[in-house]
Coordinates of C-alpha atoms in Angstrom, one line a residue:
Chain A
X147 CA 96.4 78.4 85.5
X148 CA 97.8 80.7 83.5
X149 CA 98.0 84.6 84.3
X150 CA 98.6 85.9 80.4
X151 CA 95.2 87.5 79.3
X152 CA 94.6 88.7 75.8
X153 CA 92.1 91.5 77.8
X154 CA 94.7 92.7 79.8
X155 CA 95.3 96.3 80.2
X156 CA 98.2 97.8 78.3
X157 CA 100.4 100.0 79.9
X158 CA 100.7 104.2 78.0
X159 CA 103.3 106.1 77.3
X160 CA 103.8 110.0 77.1
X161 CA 106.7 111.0 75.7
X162 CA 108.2 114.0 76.6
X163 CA 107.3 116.3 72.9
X164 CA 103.7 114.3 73.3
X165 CA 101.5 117.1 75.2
X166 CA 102.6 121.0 75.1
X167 CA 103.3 123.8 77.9
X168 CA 100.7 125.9 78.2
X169 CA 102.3 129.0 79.4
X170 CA 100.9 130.0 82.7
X171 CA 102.6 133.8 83.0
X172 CA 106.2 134.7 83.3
X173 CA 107.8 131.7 81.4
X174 CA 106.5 128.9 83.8
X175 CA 104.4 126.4 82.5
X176 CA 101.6 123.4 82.7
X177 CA 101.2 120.3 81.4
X178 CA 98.7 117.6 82.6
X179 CA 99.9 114.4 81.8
X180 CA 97.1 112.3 83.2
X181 CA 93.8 113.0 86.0
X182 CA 91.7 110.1 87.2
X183 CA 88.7 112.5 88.2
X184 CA 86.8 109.8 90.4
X185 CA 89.9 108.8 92.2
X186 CA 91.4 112.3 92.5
X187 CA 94.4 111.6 91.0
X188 CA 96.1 114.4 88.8
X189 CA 99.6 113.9 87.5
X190 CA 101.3 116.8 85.9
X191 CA 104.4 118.4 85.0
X192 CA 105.7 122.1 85.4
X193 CA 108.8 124.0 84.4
X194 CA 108.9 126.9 87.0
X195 CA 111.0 130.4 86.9
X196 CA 113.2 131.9 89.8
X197 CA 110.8 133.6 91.9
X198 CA 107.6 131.6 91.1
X199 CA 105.2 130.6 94.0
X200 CA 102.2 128.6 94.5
X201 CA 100.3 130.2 97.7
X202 CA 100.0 128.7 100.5
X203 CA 98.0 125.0 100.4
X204 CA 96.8 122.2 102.4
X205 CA 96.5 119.1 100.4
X206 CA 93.5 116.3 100.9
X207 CA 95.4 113.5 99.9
X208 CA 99.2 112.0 99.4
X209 CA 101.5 114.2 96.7
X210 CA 104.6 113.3 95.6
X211 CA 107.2 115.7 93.4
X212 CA 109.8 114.3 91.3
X213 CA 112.4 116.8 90.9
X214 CA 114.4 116.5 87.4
X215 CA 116.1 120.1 86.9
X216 CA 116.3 122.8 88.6
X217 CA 115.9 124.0 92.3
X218 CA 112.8 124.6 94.3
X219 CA 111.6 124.9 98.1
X220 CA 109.0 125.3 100.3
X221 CA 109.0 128.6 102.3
X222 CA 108.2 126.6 105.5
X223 CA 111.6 124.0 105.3
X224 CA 114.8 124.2 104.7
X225 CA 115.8 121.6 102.4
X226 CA 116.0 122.1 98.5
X227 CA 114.2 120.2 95.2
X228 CA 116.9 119.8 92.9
X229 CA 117.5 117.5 90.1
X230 CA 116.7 113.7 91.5
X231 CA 115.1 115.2 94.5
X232 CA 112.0 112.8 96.0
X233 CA 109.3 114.5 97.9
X234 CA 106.5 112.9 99.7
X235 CA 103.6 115.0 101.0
X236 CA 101.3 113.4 103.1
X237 CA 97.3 114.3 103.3
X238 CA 96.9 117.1 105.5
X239 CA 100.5 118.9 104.7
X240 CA 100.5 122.0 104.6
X241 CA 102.9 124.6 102.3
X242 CA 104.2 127.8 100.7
X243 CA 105.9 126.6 96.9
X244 CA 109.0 129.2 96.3
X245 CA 110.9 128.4 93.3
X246 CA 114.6 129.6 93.4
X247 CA 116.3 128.3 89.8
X248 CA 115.2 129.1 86.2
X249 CA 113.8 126.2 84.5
X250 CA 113.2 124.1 87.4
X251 CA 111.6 120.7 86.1
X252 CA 108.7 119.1 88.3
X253 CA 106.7 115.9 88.3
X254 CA 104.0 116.1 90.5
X255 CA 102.0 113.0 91.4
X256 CA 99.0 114.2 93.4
X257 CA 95.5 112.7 95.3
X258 CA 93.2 115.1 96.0
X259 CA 92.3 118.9 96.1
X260 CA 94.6 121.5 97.2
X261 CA 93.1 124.3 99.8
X262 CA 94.4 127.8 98.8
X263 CA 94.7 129.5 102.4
X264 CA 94.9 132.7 103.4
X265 CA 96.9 133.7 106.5
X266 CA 94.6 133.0 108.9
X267 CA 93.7 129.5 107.5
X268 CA 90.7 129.8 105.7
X269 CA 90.1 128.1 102.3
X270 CA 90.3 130.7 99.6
X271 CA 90.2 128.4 96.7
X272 CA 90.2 124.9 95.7
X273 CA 92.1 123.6 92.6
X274 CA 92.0 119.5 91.8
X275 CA 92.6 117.5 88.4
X276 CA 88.9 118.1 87.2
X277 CA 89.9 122.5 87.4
X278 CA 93.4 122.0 86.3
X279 CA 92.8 120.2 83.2
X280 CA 90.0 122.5 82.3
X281 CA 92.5 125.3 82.9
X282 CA 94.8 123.3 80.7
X283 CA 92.7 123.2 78.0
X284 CA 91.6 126.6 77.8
X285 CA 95.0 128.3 77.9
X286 CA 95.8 125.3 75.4
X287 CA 93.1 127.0 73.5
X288 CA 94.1 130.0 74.1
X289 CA 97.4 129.8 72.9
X290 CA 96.8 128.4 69.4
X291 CA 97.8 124.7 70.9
X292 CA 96.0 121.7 69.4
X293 CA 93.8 120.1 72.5
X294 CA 96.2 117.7 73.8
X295 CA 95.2 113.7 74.4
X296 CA 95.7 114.0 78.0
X297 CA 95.5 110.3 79.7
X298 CA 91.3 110.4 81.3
X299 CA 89.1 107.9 82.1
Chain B
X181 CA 110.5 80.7 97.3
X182 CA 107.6 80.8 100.1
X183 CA 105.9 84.3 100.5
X184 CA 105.0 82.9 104.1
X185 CA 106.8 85.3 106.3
X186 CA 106.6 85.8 110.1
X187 CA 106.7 89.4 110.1
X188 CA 103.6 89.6 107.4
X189 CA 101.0 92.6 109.2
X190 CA 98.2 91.2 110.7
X191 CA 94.8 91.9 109.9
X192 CA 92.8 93.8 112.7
X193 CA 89.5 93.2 114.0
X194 CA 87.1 95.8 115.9
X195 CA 84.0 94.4 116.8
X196 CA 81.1 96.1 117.1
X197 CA 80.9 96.5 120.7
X198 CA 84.7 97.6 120.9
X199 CA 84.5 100.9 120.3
X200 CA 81.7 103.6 122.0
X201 CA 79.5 105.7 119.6
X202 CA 78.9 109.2 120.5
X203 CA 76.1 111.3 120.6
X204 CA 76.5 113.7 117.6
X205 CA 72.6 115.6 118.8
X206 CA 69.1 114.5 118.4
X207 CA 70.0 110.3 119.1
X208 CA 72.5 110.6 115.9
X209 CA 75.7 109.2 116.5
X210 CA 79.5 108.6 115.5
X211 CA 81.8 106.3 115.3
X212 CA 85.2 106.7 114.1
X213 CA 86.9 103.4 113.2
X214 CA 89.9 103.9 111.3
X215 CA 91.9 106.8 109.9
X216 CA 95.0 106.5 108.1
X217 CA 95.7 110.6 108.1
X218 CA 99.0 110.3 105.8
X219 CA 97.0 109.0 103.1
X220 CA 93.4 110.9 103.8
X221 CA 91.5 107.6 104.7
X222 CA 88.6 107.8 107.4
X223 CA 86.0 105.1 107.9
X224 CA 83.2 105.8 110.1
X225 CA 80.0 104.3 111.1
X226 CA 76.6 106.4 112.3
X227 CA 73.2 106.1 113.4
X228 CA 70.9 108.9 111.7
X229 CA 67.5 109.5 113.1
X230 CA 64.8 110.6 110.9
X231 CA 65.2 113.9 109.8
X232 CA 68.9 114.1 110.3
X233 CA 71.2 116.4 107.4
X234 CA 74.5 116.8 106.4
X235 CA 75.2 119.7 104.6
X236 CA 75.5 119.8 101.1
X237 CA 79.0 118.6 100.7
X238 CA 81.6 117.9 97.6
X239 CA 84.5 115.3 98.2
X240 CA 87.7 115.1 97.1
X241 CA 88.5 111.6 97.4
X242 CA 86.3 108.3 96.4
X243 CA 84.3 107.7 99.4
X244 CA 82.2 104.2 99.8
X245 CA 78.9 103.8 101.7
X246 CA 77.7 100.1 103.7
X247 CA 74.3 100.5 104.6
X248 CA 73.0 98.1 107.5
X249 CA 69.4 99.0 108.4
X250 CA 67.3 102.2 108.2
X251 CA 66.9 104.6 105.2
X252 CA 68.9 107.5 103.7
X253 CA 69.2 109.1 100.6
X254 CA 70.9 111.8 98.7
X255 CA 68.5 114.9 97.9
X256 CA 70.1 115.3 94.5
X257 CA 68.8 111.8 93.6
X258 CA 65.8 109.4 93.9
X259 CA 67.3 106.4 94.8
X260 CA 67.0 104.8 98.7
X261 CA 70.1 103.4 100.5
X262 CA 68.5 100.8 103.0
X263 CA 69.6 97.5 104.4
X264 CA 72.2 95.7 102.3
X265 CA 72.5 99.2 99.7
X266 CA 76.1 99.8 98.0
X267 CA 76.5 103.6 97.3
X268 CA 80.1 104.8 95.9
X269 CA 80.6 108.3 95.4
X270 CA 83.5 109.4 93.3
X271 CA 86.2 112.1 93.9
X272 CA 84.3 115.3 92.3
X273 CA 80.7 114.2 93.6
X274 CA 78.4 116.7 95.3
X275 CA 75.5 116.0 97.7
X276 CA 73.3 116.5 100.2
X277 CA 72.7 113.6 102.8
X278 CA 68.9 113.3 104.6
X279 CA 67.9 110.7 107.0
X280 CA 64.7 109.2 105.9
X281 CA 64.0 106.4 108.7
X282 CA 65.4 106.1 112.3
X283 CA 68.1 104.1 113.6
X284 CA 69.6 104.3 110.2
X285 CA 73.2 102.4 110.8
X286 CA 76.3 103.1 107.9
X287 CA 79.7 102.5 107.4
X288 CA 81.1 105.3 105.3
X289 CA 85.0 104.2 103.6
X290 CA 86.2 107.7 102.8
X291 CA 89.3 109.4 101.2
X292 CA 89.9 113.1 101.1
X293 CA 87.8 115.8 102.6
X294 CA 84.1 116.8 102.9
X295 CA 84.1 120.4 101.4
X296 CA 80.8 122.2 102.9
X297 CA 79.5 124.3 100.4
X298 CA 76.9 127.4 100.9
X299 CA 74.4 127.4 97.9
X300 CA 76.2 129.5 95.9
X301 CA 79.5 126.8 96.1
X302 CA 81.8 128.4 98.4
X303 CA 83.3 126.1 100.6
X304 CA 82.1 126.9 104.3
X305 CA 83.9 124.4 105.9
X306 CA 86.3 121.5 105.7
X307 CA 86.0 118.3 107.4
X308 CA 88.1 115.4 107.2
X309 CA 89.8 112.2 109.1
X310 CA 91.8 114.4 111.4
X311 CA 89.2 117.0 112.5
X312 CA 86.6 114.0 112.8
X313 CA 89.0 112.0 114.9
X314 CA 89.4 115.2 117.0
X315 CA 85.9 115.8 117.4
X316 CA 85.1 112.0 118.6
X317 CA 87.6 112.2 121.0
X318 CA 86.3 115.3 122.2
X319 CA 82.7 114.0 122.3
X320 CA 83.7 110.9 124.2
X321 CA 86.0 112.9 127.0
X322 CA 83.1 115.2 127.4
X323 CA 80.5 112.3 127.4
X324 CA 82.6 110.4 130.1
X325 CA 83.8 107.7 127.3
X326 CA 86.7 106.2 127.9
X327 CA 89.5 107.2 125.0
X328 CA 88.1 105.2 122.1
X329 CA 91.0 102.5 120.5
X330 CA 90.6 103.6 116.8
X331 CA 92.6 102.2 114.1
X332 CA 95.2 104.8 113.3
X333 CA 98.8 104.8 112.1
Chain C
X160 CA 84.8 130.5 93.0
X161 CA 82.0 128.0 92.9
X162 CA 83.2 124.3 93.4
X163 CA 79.3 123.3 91.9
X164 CA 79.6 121.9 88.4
X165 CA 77.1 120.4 85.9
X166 CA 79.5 118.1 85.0
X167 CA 80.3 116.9 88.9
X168 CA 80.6 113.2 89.0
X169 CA 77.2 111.3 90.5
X170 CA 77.3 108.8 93.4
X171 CA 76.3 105.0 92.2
X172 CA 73.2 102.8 94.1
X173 CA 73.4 99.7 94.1
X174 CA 70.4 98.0 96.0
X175 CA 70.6 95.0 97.5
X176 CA 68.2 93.3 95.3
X177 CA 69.9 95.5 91.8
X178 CA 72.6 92.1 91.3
X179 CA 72.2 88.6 91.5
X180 CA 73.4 86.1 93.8
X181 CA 75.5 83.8 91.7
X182 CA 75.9 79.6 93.6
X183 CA 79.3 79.1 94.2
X184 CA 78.6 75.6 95.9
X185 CA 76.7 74.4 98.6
X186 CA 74.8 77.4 99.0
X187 CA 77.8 80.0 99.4
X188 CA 77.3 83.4 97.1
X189 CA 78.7 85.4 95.2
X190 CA 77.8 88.8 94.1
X191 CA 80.4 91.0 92.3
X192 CA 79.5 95.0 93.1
X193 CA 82.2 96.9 91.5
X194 CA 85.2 96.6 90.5
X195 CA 88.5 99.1 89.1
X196 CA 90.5 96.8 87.0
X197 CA 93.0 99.1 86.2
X198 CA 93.2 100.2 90.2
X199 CA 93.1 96.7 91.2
X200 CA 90.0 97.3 93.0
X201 CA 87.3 94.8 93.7
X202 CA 83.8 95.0 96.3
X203 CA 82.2 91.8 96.4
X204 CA 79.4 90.4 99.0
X205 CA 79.1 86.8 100.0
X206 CA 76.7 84.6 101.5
X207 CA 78.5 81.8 103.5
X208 CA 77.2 78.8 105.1
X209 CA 78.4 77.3 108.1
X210 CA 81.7 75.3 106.8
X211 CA 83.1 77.2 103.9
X212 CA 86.8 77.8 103.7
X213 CA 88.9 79.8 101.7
X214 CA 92.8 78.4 101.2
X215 CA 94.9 80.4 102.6
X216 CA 95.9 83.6 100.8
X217 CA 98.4 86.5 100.8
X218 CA 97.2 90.2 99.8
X219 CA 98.6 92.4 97.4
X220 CA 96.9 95.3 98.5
X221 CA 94.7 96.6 101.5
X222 CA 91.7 94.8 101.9
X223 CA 88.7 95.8 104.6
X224 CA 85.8 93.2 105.1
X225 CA 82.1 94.8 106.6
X226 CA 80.2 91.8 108.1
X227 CA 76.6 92.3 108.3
X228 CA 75.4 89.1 109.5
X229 CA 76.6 85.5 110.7
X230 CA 80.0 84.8 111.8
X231 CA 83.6 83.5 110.1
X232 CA 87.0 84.0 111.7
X233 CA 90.7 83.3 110.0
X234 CA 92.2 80.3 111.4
X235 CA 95.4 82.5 112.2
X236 CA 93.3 84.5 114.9
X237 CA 90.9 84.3 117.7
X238 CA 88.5 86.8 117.4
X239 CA 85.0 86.4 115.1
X240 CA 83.7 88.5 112.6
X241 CA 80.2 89.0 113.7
X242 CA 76.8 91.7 112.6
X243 CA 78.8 94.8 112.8
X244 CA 82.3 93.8 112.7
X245 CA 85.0 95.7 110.8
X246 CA 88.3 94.1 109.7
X247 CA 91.0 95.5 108.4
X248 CA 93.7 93.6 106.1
X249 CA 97.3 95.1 105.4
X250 CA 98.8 94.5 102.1
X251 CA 100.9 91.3 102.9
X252 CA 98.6 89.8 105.6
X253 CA 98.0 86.1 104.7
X254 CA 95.3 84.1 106.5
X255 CA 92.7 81.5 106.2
X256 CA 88.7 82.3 106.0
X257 CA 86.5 79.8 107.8
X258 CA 82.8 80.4 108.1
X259 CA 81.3 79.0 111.6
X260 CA 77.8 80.2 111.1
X261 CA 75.1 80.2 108.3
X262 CA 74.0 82.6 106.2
X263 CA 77.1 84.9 107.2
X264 CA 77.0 88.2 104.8
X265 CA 80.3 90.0 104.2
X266 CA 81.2 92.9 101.7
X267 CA 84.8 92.7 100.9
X268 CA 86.6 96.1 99.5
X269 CA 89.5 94.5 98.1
X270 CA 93.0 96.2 96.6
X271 CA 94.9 94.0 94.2
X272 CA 94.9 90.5 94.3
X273 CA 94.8 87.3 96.5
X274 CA 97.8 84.7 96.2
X275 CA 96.7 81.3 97.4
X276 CA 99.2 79.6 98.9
X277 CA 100.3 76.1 99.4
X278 CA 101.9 74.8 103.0
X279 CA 105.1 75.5 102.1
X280 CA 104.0 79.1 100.8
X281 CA 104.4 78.8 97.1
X282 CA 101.6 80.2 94.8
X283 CA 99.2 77.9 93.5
X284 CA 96.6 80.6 91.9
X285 CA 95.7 83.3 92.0
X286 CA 92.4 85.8 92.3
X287 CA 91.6 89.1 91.7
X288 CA 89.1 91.4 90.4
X289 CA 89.1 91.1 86.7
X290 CA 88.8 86.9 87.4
X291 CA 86.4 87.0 90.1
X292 CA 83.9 89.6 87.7
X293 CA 84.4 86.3 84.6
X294 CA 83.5 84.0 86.9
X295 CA 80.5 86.1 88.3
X296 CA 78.8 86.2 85.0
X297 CA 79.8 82.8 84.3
X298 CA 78.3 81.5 86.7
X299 CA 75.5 83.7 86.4
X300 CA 75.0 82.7 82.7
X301 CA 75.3 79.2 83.9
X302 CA 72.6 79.8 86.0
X303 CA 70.4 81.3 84.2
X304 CA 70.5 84.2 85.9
X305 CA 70.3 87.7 83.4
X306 CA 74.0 89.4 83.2
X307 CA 74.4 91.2 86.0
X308 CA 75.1 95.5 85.9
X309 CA 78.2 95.6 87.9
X310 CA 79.7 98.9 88.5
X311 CA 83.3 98.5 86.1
X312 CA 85.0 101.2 83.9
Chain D
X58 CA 87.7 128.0 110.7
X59 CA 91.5 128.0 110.3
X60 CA 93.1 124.7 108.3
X61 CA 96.3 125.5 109.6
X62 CA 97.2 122.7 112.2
X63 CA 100.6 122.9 113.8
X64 CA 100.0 118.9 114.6
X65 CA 99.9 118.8 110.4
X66 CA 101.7 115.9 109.0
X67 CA 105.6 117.3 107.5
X68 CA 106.5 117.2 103.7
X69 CA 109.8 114.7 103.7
X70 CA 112.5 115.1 101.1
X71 CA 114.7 113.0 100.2
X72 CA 117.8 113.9 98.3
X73 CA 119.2 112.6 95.5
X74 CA 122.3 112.0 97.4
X75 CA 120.7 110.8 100.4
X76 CA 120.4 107.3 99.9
X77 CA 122.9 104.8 98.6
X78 CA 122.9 103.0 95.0
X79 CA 122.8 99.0 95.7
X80 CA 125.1 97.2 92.4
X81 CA 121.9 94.5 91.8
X82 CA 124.7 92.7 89.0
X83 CA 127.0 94.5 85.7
X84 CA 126.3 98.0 87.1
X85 CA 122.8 98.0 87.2
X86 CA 121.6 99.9 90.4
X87 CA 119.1 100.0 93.0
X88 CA 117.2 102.7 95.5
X89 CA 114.4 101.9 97.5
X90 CA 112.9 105.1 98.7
X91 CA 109.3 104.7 100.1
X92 CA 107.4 101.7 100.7
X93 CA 104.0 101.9 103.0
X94 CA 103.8 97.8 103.3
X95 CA 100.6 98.1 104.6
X96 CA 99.8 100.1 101.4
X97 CA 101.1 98.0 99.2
X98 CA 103.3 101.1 98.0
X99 CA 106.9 101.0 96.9
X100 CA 109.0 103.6 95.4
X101 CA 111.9 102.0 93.9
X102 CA 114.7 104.4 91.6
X103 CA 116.8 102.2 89.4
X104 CA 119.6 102.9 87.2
X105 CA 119.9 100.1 84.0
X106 CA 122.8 99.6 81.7
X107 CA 122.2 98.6 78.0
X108 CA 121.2 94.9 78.0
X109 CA 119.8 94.8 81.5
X110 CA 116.2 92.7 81.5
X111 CA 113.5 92.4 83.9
X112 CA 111.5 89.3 83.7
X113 CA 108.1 89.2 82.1
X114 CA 105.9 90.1 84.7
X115 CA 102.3 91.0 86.0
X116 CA 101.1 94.3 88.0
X117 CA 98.6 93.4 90.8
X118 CA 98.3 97.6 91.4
X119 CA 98.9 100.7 89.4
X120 CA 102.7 101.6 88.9
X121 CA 103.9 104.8 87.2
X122 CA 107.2 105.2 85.7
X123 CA 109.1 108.5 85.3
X124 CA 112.8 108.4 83.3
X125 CA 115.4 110.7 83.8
X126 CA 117.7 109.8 81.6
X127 CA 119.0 106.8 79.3
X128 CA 116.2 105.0 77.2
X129 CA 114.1 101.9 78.2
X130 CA 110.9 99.7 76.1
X131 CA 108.7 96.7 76.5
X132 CA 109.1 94.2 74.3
X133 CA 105.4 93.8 73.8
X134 CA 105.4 97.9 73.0
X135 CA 107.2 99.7 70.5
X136 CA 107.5 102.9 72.2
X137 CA 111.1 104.1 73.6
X138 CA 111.1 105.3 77.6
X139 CA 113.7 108.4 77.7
X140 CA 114.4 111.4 79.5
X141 CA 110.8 112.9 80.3
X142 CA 108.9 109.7 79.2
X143 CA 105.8 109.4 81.4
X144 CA 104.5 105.4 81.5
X145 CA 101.6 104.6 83.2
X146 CA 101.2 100.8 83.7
X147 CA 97.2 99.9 85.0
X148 CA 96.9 97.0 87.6
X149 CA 96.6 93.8 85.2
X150 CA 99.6 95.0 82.7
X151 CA 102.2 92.3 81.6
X152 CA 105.2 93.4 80.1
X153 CA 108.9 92.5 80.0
X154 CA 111.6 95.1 80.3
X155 CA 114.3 95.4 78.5
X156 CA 117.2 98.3 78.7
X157 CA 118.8 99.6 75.5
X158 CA 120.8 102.7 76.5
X159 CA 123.6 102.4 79.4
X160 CA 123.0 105.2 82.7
X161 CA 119.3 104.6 82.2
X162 CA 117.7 106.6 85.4
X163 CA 114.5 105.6 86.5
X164 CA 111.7 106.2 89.4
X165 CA 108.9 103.4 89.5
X166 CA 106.4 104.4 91.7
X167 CA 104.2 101.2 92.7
X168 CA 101.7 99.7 94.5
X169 CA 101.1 95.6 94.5
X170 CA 103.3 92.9 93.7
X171 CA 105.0 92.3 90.8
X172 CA 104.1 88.4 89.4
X173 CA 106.8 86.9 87.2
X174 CA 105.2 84.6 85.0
X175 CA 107.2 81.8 82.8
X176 CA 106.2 81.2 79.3
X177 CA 102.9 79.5 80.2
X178 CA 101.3 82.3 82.4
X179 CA 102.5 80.3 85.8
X180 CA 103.9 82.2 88.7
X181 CA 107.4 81.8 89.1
X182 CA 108.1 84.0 91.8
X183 CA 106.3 87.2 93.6
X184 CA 108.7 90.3 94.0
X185 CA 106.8 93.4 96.2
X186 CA 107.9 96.4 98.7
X187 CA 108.4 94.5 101.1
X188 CA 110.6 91.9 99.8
X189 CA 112.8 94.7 97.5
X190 CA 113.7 96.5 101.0
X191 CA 114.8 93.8 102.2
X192 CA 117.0 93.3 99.5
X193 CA 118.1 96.5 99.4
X194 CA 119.0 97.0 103.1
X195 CA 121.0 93.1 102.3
X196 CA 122.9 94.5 99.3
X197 CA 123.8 97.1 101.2
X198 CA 125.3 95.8 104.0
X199 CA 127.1 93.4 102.2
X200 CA 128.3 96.4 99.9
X201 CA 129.9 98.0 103.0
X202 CA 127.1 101.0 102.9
X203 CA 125.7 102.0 105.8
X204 CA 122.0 101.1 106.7
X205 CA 120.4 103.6 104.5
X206 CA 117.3 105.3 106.0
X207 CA 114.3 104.2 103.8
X208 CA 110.8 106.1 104.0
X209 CA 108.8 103.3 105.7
X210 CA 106.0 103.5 108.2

């Protein structure tokens, strides 16, 4: 019995020049490398500024962040993201994104939605891979980019 | 090289008897079988009377419904999940469940979180594998259950 | 924010009478409900008779079985699967299916694939989702039966 | 309705320091940082010299791989891995790696087993999470390093 299969899948590269930064203010920057909208996976990578946060969020399934420059924290642990850094956020962690280094370099692997809190825990706003890569798009647009061949299904 | 090894995990049985089903209101009940909460999984099983609703809802994970007996269905859509029906309901998907039939039995295979949305979208309320597990719990002490032996890790 | 979108992924129905039961020998079925090749996923039902055994097999990936009538048991383990039973699988269990009723009707929801294994633990074949949905409409073209809408992308 | 839960599972970083490189042969390296067994997850971080190969091979799950540094192919692909390269490799891929830049750095997130196939497709041996961490905790010790502490549940 033989396992080789003409049909096979074939696995897809992204190189790193393949898809642009869309600037998202302040010199940080977006790109969505790949979303899986019926699973709820949305992979993307960012290059953060000192000083950048992402408010306060409560995520609905497991993240990871793969650190390659850089040096980033949350507000509500000590330890630092720096360059080979491995973080692993299970569902239902909760956290305050501080960057603290210029051109900080994140992968970030994620399942699920994240739940924008205010202080008293309520959900303020939802973001997931179906609203990030049409926010991609746009500033994409926006910015005189050519719509880039994210990986979809 | 043998992949027969004695420390291999062991698969896990719960029959149907094993574990107690609390009264949610109106004969409707719960069951909470497993819940993996690091990685957003929750598998229930109910009982829906006739007339029973769940509030229009949008998920952030895939979620899989078993139907044994009864009737249900989906207000957005025609279709009838009885005795032997398959539903799958990707990350993204929005709904509103209605019990059609009584002594409706399902097993829902969920990941992520039920976002409860007013009719203009806003999220309402969040439910998930962690507040569900708390609230069968709670519903079993306070119905003089013992503590239920769900699957968790 | 609204989290309602036109373009909101839609739950699947499949009914229990929407895909044929393909013969698999000596009035064992096989239906083949959905499957992710590129997630490794796989959702099958079977009908077993009183007698059928499947060789003993390792998991690549989480499996859970729903049993909605009949009973079958792994030779490993003492407890039956029975109308209402959940099981659960880890990644890496290995264990041997025997049915010990009739007409015993299992859904599998099956990660990755299934190493069958000799005695001394070496890997004869093996099965997974993208086999198991060839041999489905193999079988079902064999049989005469129409080509089945299974739920693939 | 607040979300914020003090019982909330914690983010869990893990340096790039914090875990010791295991010499697999000719200064090609080896870091196993997560595996969830029952998951069928494995989060491996290798570092390849020029020449190092990995034996043709099939995915049974989804596996992602993110390079740092160095350059890495397929044989059966053209396309060059280096620093920033995204690869996303579906369940079902076959491939064969092969590393043509010394201090190639490399994260391989996983899930399933890998398959090595010889020429004709057969299964030659099964390599997984489970079986790497052990290997990695027995390079280690017989390295001299101390029992490094692994992301397992």
């Amino acid at each position: 019995m033989t396992l080789l299969n003409e049909h096979a899948p074939s696995a897809v590269h992204i190189g790193t020049d393949d898809l642009p930064w869309a600037d998202i203010g302040d010199g940080n920057k977006l790109k969505v490398i790949q979303t899986k909208e019926r699973e709820g996976l949305w992979i993307v990578e960012n290059i953060f500024q000192n000083g950048y946060e992402v408010p306060t969020h409560k995520h609905t399934g497991p993240v990871w962040g793969y650190t390659r420059s850089g040096a980033w924290k949350y507000k509500e642990y000590d330890y630092v993201n720096r360059a080979g850094s491995f973080l692993y956020e299970p569902a239902g962690s909760v956290h305050t994104l501080m960057c603290i280094e210029d051109d900080t370099l994140v992968w970030f692997h994620m399942y699920g939605a994240n739940l924008n809190l205010d202080a008293d825990g309520n959900v303020e706003s939802v973001i997931d891979g179906a609203t990030t890569l049409a926010a991609y798009y746009a500033l994409c647009d926006a910015q005189g980019l050519p719509r880039p061949r994210v990986l979809t299904d």
